[in-house]
Coordinates of C-alpha atoms in Angstrom, one line a residue:
M1 CA 25.4 12.9 22.8
Q2 CA 22.0 11.1 23.8
K3 CA 21.5 7.4 23.0
A4 CA 18.6 6.2 21.0
V5 CA 17.9 2.2 20.3
I6 CA 15.3 0.7 18.5
I7 CA 14.7 -3.0 18.8
G8 CA 12.3 -4.7 15.9
P9 CA 13.0 -5.8 12.1
A10 CA 15.8 -4.1 10.3
H11 CA 18.0 -5.1 7.4
P12 CA 18.7 -8.1 6.6
L13 CA 14.9 -8.8 7.3
R14 CA 12.2 -7.1 4.7
G15 CA 9.4 -5.8 5.2
G16 CA 7.4 -2.7 6.2
L17 CA 7.9 -2.7 9.8
A18 CA 12.2 -3.2 8.3
S19 CA 11.7 0.1 6.5
F20 CA 9.7 1.6 9.3
N21 CA 12.5 1.3 11.7
E22 CA 15.0 2.1 9.1
R23 CA 13.3 5.5 8.3
L24 CA 12.9 5.9 12.4
A25 CA 16.2 5.3 12.7
R26 CA 17.4 8.2 10.5
Q27 CA 15.0 10.6 11.9
F28 CA 16.4 9.9 15.9
M29 CA 19.8 10.5 13.7
A30 CA 18.3 13.8 12.4
D31 CA 17.5 14.7 16.1
G32 CA 21.1 14.4 16.9
F33 CA 20.9 11.2 18.7
D34 CA 23.5 8.5 18.7
T35 CA 21.0 5.4 17.0
A36 CA 21.3 1.7 17.0
I37 CA 19.0 -0.6 15.7
Y38 CA 19.0 -4.1 17.8
T39 CA 17.0 -6.7 15.2
F40 CA 16.6 -10.2 14.8
S41 CA 18.8 -13.1 13.8
L42 CA 15.7 -14.9 13.9
Q43 CA 12.6 -13.3 13.9
Y44 CA 10.3 -16.1 13.2
P45 CA 10.2 -20.0 13.4
G46 CA 8.5 -21.4 10.0
F47 CA 5.0 -21.7 11.0
L48 CA 4.7 -18.2 11.4
F49 CA 6.1 -17.3 8.2
P50 CA 3.9 -18.4 5.6
G51 CA 5.5 -16.0 3.1
T52 CA 8.8 -17.3 0.8
T53 CA 11.7 -15.9 2.7
Q54 CA 12.1 -13.2 5.7
Y55 CA 15.0 -11.9 3.9
S56 CA 15.9 -9.0 1.7
S57 CA 17.7 -9.2 -1.7
E58 CA 18.3 -5.8 -1.2
P59 CA 22.1 -4.3 -0.4
A60 CA 21.9 -3.2 3.3
P61 CA 22.0 0.8 4.4
T62 CA 25.5 1.6 5.2
D63 CA 24.5 4.8 6.6
L64 CA 22.8 2.5 9.7
N65 CA 24.3 1.1 13.1
I66 CA 22.0 -1.9 13.0
K67 CA 22.7 -5.1 15.3
V68 CA 21.6 -8.5 14.6
C69 CA 21.8 -10.4 17.5
I70 CA 18.0 -11.2 19.2
N71 CA 16.7 -14.6 18.8
S72 CA 13.0 -15.4 19.4
V73 CA 12.7 -18.3 20.9
N74 CA 16.2 -18.9 22.9
P75 CA 15.5 -17.6 26.3
L76 CA 19.4 -17.3 27.1
N77 CA 20.3 -15.1 24.2
W78 CA 17.2 -12.8 25.4
L79 CA 18.9 -12.4 28.8
Q80 CA 22.2 -12.2 26.9
V81 CA 21.2 -9.0 24.8
G82 CA 19.0 -7.4 27.8
N83 CA 22.4 -7.4 29.8
E84 CA 24.4 -6.2 27.0
L85 CA 21.7 -3.2 26.8
R86 CA 21.4 -2.2 30.3
K87 CA 25.1 -1.5 30.1
L88 CA 25.2 0.1 26.8
K89 CA 22.0 2.6 29.0
P90 CA 20.5 4.4 26.3
D91 CA 18.6 6.9 27.0
I92 CA 15.5 5.8 25.0
I93 CA 14.2 2.4 23.6
V94 CA 11.8 2.2 21.4
V95 CA 10.4 -0.9 20.7
R96 CA 8.0 -2.5 18.1
Y97 CA 5.1 -4.7 19.2
W98 CA 3.0 -6.2 16.5
L99 CA 2.7 -9.6 17.2
P100 CA 2.1 -11.2 20.7
F101 CA 4.2 -14.1 20.6
M102 CA 7.7 -11.9 20.6
G103 CA 5.5 -10.6 24.0
P104 CA 8.1 -13.4 25.9
C105 CA 11.2 -12.4 24.0
L106 CA 10.7 -8.4 24.9
G107 CA 9.3 -8.0 27.8
T108 CA 12.5 -10.3 29.0
I109 CA 14.9 -8.3 27.5
L110 CA 13.5 -5.1 28.5
R111 CA 12.8 -6.2 32.3
Q112 CA 17.0 -6.5 31.8
V113 CA 17.6 -3.6 30.3
K114 CA 14.9 -1.6 33.3
K115 CA 18.1 -2.5 35.9
N116 CA 19.9 0.0 35.0
K117 CA 17.4 2.6 36.6
H118 CA 18.3 5.0 33.6
T119 CA 16.7 3.9 30.6
K120 CA 13.4 5.2 29.3
V121 CA 11.4 2.7 27.2
V122 CA 8.7 3.4 24.9
C123 CA 6.6 1.3 22.5
I124 CA 5.1 1.9 19.4
A125 CA 2.0 -0.6 19.5
D126 CA 1.2 -1.4 15.9
N127 CA -1.1 -4.3 17.1
V128 CA -2.1 -5.4 21.0
L129 CA -4.3 -7.9 20.3
P130 CA -3.6 -9.8 16.5
H131 CA -6.1 -9.8 13.5
E132 CA -5.5 -13.6 13.9
K133 CA -6.1 -14.9 17.1
R134 CA -3.7 -17.7 18.3
P135 CA -3.3 -19.1 22.2
G136 CA -1.3 -17.2 24.1
D137 CA -1.8 -13.7 23.0
K138 CA -3.1 -11.6 26.7
P139 CA -0.8 -13.2 28.5
F140 CA 2.5 -12.8 26.0
T141 CA 0.9 -9.0 25.9
A142 CA 0.2 -8.5 29.6
Y143 CA 3.9 -9.9 30.0
F144 CA 4.8 -7.6 27.7
V145 CA 3.7 -4.3 28.6
K146 CA 5.4 -4.5 32.1
P147 CA 8.4 -3.0 32.0
I148 CA 7.2 -0.5 29.1
D149 CA 7.6 3.3 30.5
A150 CA 5.0 4.8 27.5
F151 CA 3.1 3.7 24.0
V152 CA 2.5 5.2 20.8
T153 CA -0.2 3.8 18.5
M154 CA -1.2 5.0 15.0
S155 CA -4.8 4.3 15.4
E156 CA -8.0 4.2 18.0
K157 CA -8.6 0.5 17.5
V158 CA -4.8 -0.1 18.8
M159 CA -5.0 2.5 22.0
K160 CA -8.8 0.6 23.3
D161 CA -6.6 -2.7 23.1
L162 CA -3.8 -1.1 24.7
R163 CA -6.4 0.1 27.8
L164 CA -7.4 -3.6 28.2
F165 CA -3.6 -4.3 29.7
T166 CA -2.5 -1.3 31.1
Q167 CA -2.7 2.8 32.1
K168 CA 0.5 4.1 31.1
P169 CA 0.9 7.2 29.3
A170 CA 0.3 6.8 25.6
Q171 CA -0.3 8.9 22.8
Q172 CA -2.2 8.3 19.2
V173 CA 0.0 9.9 15.9
V174 CA -0.9 9.1 12.7
H175 CA 1.4 7.1 10.5
P176 CA 4.7 8.7 9.0
L177 CA 4.8 8.7 5.3
Y178 CA 6.9 6.5 3.6
D179 CA 9.1 8.7 2.1
N180 CA 12.1 6.6 1.9
F181 CA 11.1 4.6 -1.7
G182 CA 12.4 7.5 -3.2
A183 CA 9.9 10.3 -5.6
A184 CA 7.1 9.6 -7.8
V185 CA 8.1 8.6 -11.0
D186 CA 5.9 9.4 -14.8
K187 CA 3.4 7.5 -14.9
T188 CA 3.8 6.6 -18.6
A189 CA 7.6 5.6 -17.8
A190 CA 6.2 3.0 -14.9
R191 CA 4.0 1.4 -16.6
K192 CA 6.4 0.5 -19.0
Q193 CA 9.4 0.2 -16.4
L194 CA 6.3 -2.7 -15.3
G195 CA 5.1 -3.8 -18.4
L196 CA 2.1 -2.5 -18.1
P197 CA -0.6 -1.0 -21.1
A198 CA -0.1 2.7 -21.2
E199 CA -3.6 3.8 -21.2
A200 CA -5.6 1.6 -19.8
P201 CA -7.3 2.7 -15.8
I202 CA -5.4 0.7 -13.3
I203 CA -5.9 0.1 -9.7
L204 CA -3.7 -1.4 -7.1
F205 CA -4.2 -4.2 -4.6
F206 CA -0.7 -3.3 -2.9
G207 CA 1.3 -5.6 -0.2
F208 CA 0.9 -8.6 1.4
I209 CA -1.9 -10.8 0.8
R210 CA -3.7 -11.6 4.1
R211 CA -7.4 -12.3 4.5
Y212 CA -8.0 -9.5 6.6
K213 CA -7.2 -7.3 3.8
G214 CA -10.1 -8.2 1.9
L215 CA -8.9 -9.4 -1.5
D216 CA -11.4 -11.3 -2.5
I217 CA -14.1 -8.5 -1.4
L218 CA -11.8 -6.7 -4.1
L219 CA -11.9 -9.5 -7.1
D220 CA -15.8 -9.8 -6.2
A221 CA -15.7 -5.9 -7.1
M222 CA -13.8 -6.5 -10.5
A223 CA -16.3 -8.7 -11.4
V224 CA -19.6 -6.2 -10.7
L225 CA -17.4 -4.2 -12.8
K226 CA -16.4 -6.2 -15.6
N227 CA -20.7 -7.9 -15.8
R228 CA -21.7 -4.0 -15.4
Q229 CA -20.1 -2.8 -18.3
A230 CA -21.1 0.7 -17.0
A231 CA -20.3 4.1 -18.7
I232 CA -18.1 6.2 -17.1
T233 CA -17.0 9.6 -18.3
C234 CA -13.3 10.3 -16.4
G235 CA -13.2 13.4 -14.2
D236 CA -9.2 14.0 -15.4
T237 CA -9.6 13.2 -19.5
Q238 CA -13.3 13.6 -20.0
K239 CA -12.2 10.1 -22.2
T240 CA -15.5 7.5 -21.5
I241 CA -14.3 4.6 -20.2
S242 CA -16.4 1.3 -19.5
S243 CA -15.8 -0.1 -15.9
A244 CA -15.3 -2.8 -17.8
D245 CA -11.6 -1.3 -19.3
I246 CA -10.6 -1.0 -15.3
R247 CA -7.6 -3.4 -14.7
L248 CA -6.2 -4.6 -10.9
V249 CA -2.6 -4.7 -10.5
V250 CA -2.2 -7.1 -7.3
A251 CA 1.4 -6.5 -5.9
G252 CA 2.4 -8.4 -3.3
E253 CA 3.1 -12.0 -1.7
F254 CA 0.2 -14.1 -0.4
Y255 CA 0.9 -15.3 3.0
K256 CA -2.0 -18.3 2.9
D257 CA -4.7 -19.5 0.9
E258 CA -3.1 -18.9 -2.4
E259 CA -5.1 -21.5 -4.3
A260 CA -8.6 -20.2 -2.8
Y261 CA -8.1 -16.9 -4.5
H262 CA -7.3 -19.0 -8.1
E263 CA -9.8 -20.6 -7.9
Q264 CA -12.3 -17.9 -7.2
I265 CA -10.8 -15.6 -10.2
A266 CA -11.6 -18.7 -12.5
R267 CA -14.7 -19.1 -11.3
L268 CA -15.4 -15.0 -11.7
G269 CA -14.2 -14.8 -15.0
I270 CA -12.3 -12.1 -14.4
A271 CA -8.3 -13.2 -15.5
D272 CA -8.3 -10.8 -17.9
V273 CA -8.5 -7.6 -15.9
L274 CA -6.3 -8.7 -13.4
E275 CA -2.6 -8.4 -13.6
L276 CA -0.8 -10.8 -10.5
R277 CA 2.7 -9.8 -9.1
T278 CA 2.0 -11.9 -6.7
S279 CA 6.0 -12.2 -5.7
F280 CA 7.6 -10.1 -2.9
I281 CA 8.0 -6.3 -4.2
T282 CA 11.7 -5.1 -3.2
D283 CA 12.3 -1.4 -2.0
S284 CA 13.1 -0.6 -5.4
E285 CA 10.1 -1.5 -7.3
V286 CA 7.4 0.2 -4.6
K287 CA 7.8 3.6 -6.7
Y288 CA 6.9 1.7 -9.8
Y289 CA 3.7 0.8 -8.8
L290 CA 2.7 3.5 -6.9
S291 CA 3.2 5.4 -9.5
A292 CA 1.9 3.4 -12.3
A293 CA -1.4 3.3 -10.4
D294 CA -4.7 5.4 -10.8
F295 CA -5.8 5.0 -7.6
V296 CA -4.5 3.1 -4.5
I297 CA -7.7 0.4 -3.4
Q298 CA -7.7 -0.9 0.4
P299 CA -10.7 -3.4 0.9
Y300 CA -9.7 -4.1 4.4
R301 CA -12.6 -6.5 6.0
E302 CA -10.9 -5.2 9.3
A303 CA -7.8 -3.2 10.6
T304 CA -5.9 -1.2 12.8
Q305 CA -3.7 1.3 11.0
S306 CA -2.2 0.4 6.9
G307 CA 1.3 0.7 5.9
V308 CA -0.5 1.7 2.4
T309 CA -2.0 4.6 3.4
P310 CA 1.0 6.7 4.2
L311 CA 3.1 5.2 1.2
A312 CA -0.5 6.4 -1.3
Y313 CA 0.0 9.4 0.6
H314 CA 3.8 10.0 -0.4
F315 CA 3.4 9.3 -4.3
E316 CA 0.4 11.4 -3.9
V317 CA -2.4 8.7 -5.4
P318 CA -5.7 9.0 -4.0
M319 CA -7.1 6.2 -2.1
L320 CA -10.2 4.1 -1.7
V321 CA -10.1 2.6 2.1
T322 CA -13.6 0.7 3.4
N323 CA -14.8 2.0 7.0
V324 CA -13.2 -0.2 9.4
G325 CA -10.3 0.5 11.7
G326 CA -9.0 3.6 11.7
L327 CA -8.4 3.5 7.8
A328 CA -11.0 5.8 7.4
D329 CA -9.3 8.2 9.9
M330 CA -6.7 8.7 7.8
V331 CA -7.9 9.4 4.4
P332 CA -11.3 12.1 4.4
D333 CA -13.7 10.3 2.2
G334 CA -14.3 13.4 -0.4
K335 CA -11.1 14.6 0.5
V336 CA -7.8 12.4 -0.7
G337 CA -10.1 9.7 -1.7
V338 CA -13.2 7.8 -1.1
V339 CA -14.6 5.6 2.0
A340 CA -16.7 2.3 1.1
S341 CA -18.3 -0.3 2.8
P342 CA -16.3 -3.5 3.2
D343 CA -18.5 -5.3 0.7
A344 CA -18.1 -6.1 -3.2
E345 CA -21.0 -3.7 -4.5
S346 CA -19.9 -0.7 -2.4
V347 CA -15.9 -1.4 -3.8
A348 CA -16.8 -1.1 -7.6
N349 CA -19.4 1.7 -6.7
H350 CA -16.8 3.1 -5.3
I351 CA -13.6 3.3 -7.6
E352 CA -16.4 4.3 -10.4
E353 CA -16.5 7.3 -8.1
L354 CA -13.0 7.4 -8.1
Y355 CA -12.3 7.6 -12.1
R356 CA -16.1 9.6 -12.4
T357 CA -14.4 12.0 -10.2
G358 CA -10.8 11.8 -11.5
A359 CA -7.4 11.8 -9.6
A360 CA -6.8 15.8 -10.1
F361 CA -9.7 16.6 -8.3
Y362 CA -8.1 14.8 -4.5
M363 CA -4.5 16.4 -4.9
P364 CA -5.0 19.3 -3.5
G365 CA -6.0 17.8 -0.2
L366 CA -3.9 15.1 -0.5
R367 CA -0.9 17.2 -0.4
E368 CA -2.4 19.4 2.7
E369 CA -3.3 16.2 4.4
K370 CA 0.3 14.4 4.2
K371 CA 1.3 17.7 5.8
K372 CA 1.0 15.6 8.9
Y373 CA 2.8 12.8 8.4
S374 CA 5.9 13.8 9.5
W375 CA 9.0 11.7 11.5
K376 CA 9.6 14.9 13.6
V377 CA 6.4 14.3 15.0
L378 CA 7.2 11.0 15.5
T379 CA 10.4 11.2 17.3
D380 CA 9.0 14.6 19.6
T381 CA 6.2 12.6 20.7
I382 CA 8.4 9.7 21.9
R383 CA 10.8 12.0 23.6
N384 CA 7.5 13.6 25.3
L385 CA 6.7 10.7 26.5

């Protein structure tokens, strides 16, 4: 049996990368590979992780072989793990790259592995150059890419950034569906579970709150909607609502500048149209938030790709995205949602458009488009590379 190893976050670490890697491991297992995940015993020093905790409160998955062993700041550990994998001789190593800080650690591990002259290494590059720039980004990335045989990216922007460092084989694929959070829940039941009003028009901002994701733009848009008080005849129900009736649920943990958002909310006078659930959303809660929402709003000011988009596809929730990075490539305008400019007026106008059109209009497009987002496509691409 062929062996595959995934290097990257997994339980007991939490977050989108961990969920992705665990789902990818299951697909490799379904493809007939003896599969393991090598994850971090220490992922980030505190100054790089502004959230409350790096660790999941969910039980460990019982169907996966997860080895917690990589220390991102200990060079002796890098050599030890690299030598262990060199002797293991997996046929494929899939390594995640999302932050240049990881370049020295992962680059050193993979240099040791490649000494066995057997293992092929494919990198899934989430980012090559990060959203928030730091000293060392370019040399760390240049060091990391040298032992890699091939790359997978999930946006054109990351592919362009990658080509600044290497011309090795690379292929762009769409981010697969996050189908590991369970099935959708009836909207009324989901809102009851979360303590949200059953009949209110509700939009959702989901995920870690970082500046590039544009929550401040969305808050300004909520003020536009509240002050405008425009009459909207909803496409699904033919009921007329006011734009001031629309409620925004913010579900995700602040990474920094929390006070600035609270000051903005107070200044705009929009606390009454917001529901702030700004602690980490556990895997078991995800389905309730996505199922409770009429629409998912991604008002990013810059982006490569987004893990929220495949989540919305899985739960069949129409989206608003901004025309930055690769977001609009994943969300055909007028088919599965709408594409706005990253400013408050445009976001507000397009939220109104979503309600006027109605979620039902977008369902055929969502169901057709989501067929592209297969984990088998990703593992086949990795094997072919």
